[in-house]
mmCIF file of C-alpha atoms in Angstrom:
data_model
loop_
_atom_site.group_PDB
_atom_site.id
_atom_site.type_symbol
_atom_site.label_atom_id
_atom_site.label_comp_id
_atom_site.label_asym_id
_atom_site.label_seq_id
_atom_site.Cartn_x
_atom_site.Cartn_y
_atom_site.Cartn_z
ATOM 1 C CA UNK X 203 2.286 -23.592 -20.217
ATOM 2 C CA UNK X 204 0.463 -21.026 -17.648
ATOM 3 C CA UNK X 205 0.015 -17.722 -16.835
ATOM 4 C CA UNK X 206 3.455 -16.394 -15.790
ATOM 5 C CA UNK X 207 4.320 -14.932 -12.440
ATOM 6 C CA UNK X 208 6.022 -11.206 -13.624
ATOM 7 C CA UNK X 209 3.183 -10.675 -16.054
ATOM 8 C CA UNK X 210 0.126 -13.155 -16.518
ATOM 9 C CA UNK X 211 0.193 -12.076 -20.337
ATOM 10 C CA UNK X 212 3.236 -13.459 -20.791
ATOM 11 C CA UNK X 213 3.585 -17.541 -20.592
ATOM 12 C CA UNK X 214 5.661 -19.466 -17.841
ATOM 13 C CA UNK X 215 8.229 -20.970 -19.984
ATOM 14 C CA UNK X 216 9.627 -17.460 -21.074
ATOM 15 C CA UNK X 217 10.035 -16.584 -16.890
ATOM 16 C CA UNK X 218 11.491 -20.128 -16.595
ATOM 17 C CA UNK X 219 13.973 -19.892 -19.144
ATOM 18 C CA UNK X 220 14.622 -15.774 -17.830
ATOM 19 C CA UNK X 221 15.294 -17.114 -14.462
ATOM 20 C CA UNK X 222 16.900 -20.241 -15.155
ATOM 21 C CA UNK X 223 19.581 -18.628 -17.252
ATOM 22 C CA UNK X 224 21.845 -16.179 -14.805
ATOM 23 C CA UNK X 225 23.331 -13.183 -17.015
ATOM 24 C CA UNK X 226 21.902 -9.942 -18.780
ATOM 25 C CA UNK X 227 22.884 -6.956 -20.175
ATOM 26 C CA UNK X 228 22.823 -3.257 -19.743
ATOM 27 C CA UNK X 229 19.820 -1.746 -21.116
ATOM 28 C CA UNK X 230 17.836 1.568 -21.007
ATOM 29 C CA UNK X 231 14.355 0.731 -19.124
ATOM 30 C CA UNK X 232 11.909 2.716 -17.427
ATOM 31 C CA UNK X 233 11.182 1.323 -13.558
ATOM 32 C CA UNK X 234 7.951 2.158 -11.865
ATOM 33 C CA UNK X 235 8.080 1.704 -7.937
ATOM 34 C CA UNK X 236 4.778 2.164 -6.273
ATOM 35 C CA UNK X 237 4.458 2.789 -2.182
ATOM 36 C CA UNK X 238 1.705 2.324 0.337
ATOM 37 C CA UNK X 239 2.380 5.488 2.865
ATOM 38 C CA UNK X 240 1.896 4.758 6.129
ATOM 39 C CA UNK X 241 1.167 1.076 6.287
ATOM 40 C CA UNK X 242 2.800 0.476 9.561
ATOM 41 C CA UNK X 243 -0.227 2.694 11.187
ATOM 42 C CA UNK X 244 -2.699 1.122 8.761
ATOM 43 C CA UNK X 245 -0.898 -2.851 10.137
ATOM 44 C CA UNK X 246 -1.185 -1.790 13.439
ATOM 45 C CA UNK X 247 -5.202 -0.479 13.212
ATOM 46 C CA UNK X 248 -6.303 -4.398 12.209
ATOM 47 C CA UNK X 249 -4.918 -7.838 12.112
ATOM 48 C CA UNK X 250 -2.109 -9.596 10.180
ATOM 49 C CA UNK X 251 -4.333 -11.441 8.262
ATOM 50 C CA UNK X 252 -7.109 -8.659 7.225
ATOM 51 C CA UNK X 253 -3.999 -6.515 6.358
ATOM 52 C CA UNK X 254 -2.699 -9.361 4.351
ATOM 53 C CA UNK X 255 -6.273 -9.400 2.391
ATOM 54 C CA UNK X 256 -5.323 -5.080 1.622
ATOM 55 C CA UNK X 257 -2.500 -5.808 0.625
ATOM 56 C CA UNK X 258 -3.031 -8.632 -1.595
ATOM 57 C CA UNK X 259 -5.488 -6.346 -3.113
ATOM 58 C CA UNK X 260 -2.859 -4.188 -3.760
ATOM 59 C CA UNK X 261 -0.385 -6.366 -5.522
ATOM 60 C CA UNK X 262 -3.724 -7.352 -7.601
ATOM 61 C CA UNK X 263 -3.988 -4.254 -8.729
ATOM 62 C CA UNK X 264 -0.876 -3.711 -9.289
ATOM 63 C CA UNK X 265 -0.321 -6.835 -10.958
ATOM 64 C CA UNK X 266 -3.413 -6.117 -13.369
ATOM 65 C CA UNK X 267 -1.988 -2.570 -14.112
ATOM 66 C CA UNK X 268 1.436 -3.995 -15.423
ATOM 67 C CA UNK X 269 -0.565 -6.872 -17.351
ATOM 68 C CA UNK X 270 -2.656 -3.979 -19.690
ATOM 69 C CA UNK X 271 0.638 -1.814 -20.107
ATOM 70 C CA UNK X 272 3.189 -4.906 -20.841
ATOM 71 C CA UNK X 273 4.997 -3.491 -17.668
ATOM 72 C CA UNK X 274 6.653 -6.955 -15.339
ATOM 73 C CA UNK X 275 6.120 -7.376 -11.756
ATOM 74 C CA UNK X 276 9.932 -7.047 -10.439
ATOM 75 C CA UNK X 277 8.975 -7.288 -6.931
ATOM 76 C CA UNK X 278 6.266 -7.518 -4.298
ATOM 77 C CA UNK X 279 8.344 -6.438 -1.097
ATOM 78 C CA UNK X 280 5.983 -5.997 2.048
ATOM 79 C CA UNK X 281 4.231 -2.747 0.973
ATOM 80 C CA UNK X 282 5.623 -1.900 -2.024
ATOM 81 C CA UNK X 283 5.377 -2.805 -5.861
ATOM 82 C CA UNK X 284 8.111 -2.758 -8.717
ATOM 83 C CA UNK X 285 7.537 -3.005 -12.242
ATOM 84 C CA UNK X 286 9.767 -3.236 -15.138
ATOM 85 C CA UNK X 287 8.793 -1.497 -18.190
ATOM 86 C CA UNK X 288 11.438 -3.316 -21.211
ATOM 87 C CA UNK X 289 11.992 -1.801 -24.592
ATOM 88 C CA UNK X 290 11.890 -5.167 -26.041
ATOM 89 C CA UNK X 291 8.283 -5.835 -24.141
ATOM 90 C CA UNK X 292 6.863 -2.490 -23.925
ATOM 91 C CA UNK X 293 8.341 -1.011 -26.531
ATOM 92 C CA UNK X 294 10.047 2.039 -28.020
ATOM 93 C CA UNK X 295 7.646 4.238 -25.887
ATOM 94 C CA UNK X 296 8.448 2.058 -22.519
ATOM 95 C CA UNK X 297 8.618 5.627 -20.314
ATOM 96 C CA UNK X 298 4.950 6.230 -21.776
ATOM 97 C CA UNK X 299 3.912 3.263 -20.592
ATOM 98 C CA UNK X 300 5.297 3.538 -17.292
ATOM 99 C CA UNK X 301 3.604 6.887 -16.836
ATOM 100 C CA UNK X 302 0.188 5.698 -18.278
ATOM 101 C CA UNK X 303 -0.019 2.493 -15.779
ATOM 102 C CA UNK X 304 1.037 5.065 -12.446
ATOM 103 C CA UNK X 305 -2.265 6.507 -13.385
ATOM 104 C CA UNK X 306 -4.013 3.361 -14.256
ATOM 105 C CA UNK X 307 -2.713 2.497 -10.166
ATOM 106 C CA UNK X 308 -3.579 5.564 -8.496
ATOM 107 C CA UNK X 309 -7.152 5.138 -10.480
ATOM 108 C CA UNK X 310 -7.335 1.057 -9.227
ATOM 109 C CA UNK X 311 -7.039 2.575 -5.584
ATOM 110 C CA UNK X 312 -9.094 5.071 -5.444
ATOM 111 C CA UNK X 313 -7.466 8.497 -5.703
ATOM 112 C CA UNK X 314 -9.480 10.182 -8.061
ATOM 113 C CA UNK X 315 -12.671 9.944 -5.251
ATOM 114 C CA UNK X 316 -14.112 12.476 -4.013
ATOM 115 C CA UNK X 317 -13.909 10.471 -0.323
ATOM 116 C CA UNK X 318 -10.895 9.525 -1.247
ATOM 117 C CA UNK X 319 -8.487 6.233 -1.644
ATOM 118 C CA UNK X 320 -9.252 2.801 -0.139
ATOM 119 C CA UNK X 321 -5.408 2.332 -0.089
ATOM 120 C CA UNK X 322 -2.717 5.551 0.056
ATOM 121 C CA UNK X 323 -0.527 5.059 -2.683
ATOM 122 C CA UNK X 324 2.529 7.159 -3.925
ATOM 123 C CA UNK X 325 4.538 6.389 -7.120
ATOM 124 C CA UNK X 326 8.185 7.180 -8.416
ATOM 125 C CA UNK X 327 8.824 6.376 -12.433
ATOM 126 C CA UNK X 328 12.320 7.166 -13.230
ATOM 127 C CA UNK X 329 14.465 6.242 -16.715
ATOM 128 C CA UNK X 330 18.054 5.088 -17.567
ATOM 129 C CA UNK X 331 20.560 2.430 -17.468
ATOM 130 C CA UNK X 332 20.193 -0.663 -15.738
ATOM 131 C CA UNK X 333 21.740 -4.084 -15.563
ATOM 132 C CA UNK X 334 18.707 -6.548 -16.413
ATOM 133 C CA UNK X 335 18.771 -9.789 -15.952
ATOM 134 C CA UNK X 336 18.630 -13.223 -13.500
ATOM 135 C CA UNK X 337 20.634 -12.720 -10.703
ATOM 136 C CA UNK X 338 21.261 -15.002 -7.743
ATOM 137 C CA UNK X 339 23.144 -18.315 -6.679
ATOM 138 C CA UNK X 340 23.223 -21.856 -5.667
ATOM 139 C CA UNK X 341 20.043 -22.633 -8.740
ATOM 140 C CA UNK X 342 18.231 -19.678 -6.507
ATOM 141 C CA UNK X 343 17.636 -16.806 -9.340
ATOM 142 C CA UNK X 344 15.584 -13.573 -9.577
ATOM 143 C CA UNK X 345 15.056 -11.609 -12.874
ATOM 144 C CA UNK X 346 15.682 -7.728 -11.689
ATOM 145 C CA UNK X 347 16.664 -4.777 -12.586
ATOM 146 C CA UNK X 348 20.050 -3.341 -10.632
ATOM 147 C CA UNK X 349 22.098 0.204 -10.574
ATOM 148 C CA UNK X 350 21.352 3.729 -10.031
ATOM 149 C CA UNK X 351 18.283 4.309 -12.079
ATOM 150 C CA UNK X 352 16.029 1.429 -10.125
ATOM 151 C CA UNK X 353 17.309 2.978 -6.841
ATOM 152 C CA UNK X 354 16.410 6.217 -8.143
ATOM 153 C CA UNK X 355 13.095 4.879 -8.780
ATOM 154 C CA UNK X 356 12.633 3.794 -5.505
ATOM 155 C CA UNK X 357 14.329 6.496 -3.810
ATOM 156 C CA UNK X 358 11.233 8.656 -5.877
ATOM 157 C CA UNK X 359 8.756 6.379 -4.264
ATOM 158 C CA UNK X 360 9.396 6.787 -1.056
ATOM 159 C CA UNK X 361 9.231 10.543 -1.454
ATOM 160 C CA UNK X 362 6.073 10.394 -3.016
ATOM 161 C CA UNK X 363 3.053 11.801 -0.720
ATOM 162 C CA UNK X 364 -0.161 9.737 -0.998
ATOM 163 C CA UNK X 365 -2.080 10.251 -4.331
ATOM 164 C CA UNK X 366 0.848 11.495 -5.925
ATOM 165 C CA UNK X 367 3.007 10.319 -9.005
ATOM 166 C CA UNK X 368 6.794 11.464 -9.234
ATOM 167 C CA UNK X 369 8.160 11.873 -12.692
ATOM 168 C CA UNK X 370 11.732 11.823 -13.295
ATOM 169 C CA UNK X 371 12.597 14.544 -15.703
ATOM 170 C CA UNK X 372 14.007 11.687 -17.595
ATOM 171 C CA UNK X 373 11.010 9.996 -17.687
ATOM 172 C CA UNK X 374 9.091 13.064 -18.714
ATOM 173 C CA UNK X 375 11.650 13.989 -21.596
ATOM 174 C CA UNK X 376 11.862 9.849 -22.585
ATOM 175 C CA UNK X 377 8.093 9.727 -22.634
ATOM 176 C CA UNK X 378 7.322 13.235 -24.487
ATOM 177 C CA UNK X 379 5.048 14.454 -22.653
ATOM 178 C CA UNK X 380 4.021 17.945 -22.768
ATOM 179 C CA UNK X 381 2.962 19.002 -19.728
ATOM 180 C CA UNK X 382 3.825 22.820 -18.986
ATOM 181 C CA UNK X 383 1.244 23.050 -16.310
ATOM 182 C CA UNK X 384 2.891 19.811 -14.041
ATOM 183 C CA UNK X 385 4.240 21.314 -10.720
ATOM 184 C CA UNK X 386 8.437 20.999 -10.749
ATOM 185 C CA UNK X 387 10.533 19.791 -7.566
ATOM 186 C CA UNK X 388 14.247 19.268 -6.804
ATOM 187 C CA UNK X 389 14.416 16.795 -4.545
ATOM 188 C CA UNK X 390 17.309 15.886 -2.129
ATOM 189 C CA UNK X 391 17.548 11.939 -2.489
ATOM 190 C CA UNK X 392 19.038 9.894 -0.394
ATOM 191 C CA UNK X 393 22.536 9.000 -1.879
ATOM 192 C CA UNK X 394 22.414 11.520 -4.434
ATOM 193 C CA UNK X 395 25.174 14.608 -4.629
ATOM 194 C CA UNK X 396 23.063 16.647 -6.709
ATOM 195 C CA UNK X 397 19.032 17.918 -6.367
ATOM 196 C CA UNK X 398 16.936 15.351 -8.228
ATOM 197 C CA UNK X 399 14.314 16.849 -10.668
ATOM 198 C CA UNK X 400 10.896 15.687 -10.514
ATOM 199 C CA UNK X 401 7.096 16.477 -11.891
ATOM 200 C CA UNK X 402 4.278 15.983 -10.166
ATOM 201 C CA UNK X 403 1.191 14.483 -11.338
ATOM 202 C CA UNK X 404 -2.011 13.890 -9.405
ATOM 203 C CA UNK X 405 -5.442 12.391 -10.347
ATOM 204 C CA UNK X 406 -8.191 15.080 -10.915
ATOM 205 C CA UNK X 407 -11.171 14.226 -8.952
ATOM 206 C CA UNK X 408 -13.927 12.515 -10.437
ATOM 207 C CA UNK X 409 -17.080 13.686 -8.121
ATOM 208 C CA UNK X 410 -19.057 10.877 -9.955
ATOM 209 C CA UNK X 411 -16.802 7.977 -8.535
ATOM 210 C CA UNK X 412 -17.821 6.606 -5.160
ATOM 211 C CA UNK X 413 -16.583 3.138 -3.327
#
């Protein structure tokens, strides 16, 4: 047994057997999507392979965020992160959790400096229903997360500005927090009949971090 691939505190043989075994269920699950804004001018300002070394500093920080709040690595799709937060793995408070690693992420990249991020990262969190489970064909599977509430969740993402984290107000009510103060948006997602509500968090600045 090693180190497994959606979370490296988990072992390989639970993945395996995930992946191996096509079927799931409908569960409630909290799904954190975080996006690097702008990365087609950031590609285009260096080469392929030193924008390969950012980003793979990005999934590794990504992939050590999910690791200390039992969150798993969905997906690593070009310059963008998914994580899974499970009641069964993170536990009763899995919207919490999903809120608490967003800031651990925005922290890993810098956006609580005073000269700002080394990579600009904005994050959607959103809670509901999903199908989870290994998907796929032909002895090719992938354990995801599918439905309206991780499309939400990425829909949030890609509305998210640089430094900022986009709370479902599912997520917010699901997680309890208490947060009168948080700035309040309806957003008009793509897909969506209806304005989306959101709050905003962002990072306070620490003036005694520096890169």
């Amino acid at each position: 047994r090693h180190p497994g691939n959606l979370n490296p505190m988990m072992c390989n043989a639970c993945e395996d057997f995930a992946k191996g075994n096509p079927g799931g269920a409908e569960i409630e699950v909290t799904l954190l999507f975080a996006d690097v804004r702008g990365s087609t001018t950031i590609a285009e300002q260096m080469s392929p392979s030193v924008f390969s070394q950012l980003m793979d500093r990005f999934y590794g920080a990504a992939t050590t965020m999910a690791a200390h709040t039992d969150g798993l690595i969905e997906k690593f799709v070009g310059d963008e992160a998914a994580v899974m937060y499970l009641p069964g793995i993170a536990g009763p408070d899995h919207a919490r959790r999903a809120v608490e690693a967003a800031h651990l992420l925005l922290k890993a990249t810098g956006h609580d400096r005073p000269d700002g991020p080394w990579l600009p990262v904005g994050v959607g969190i959103h809670t509901g229903i999903a199908f989870v489970g290994a998907v796929g064909s032909a002895g090719v599977t992938q354990f995801t997360a599918l439905g309206d509430t991780a499309n939400t969740a990425a829909r949030l993402a890609s509305n998210a500005p640089a430094g900022e984290i986009l709370v479902s107000d599912d997520t917010y009510a699901s997680a309890g927090l208490d947060r009168p103060d948080l700035e309040q948006r309806r957003l008009e997602l793509k897909g969506k009949s209806e304005p989306f509500g959101v709050r905003v968090i962002r990072l306070p600045v620490d003036a005694a971090r520096r890169h």
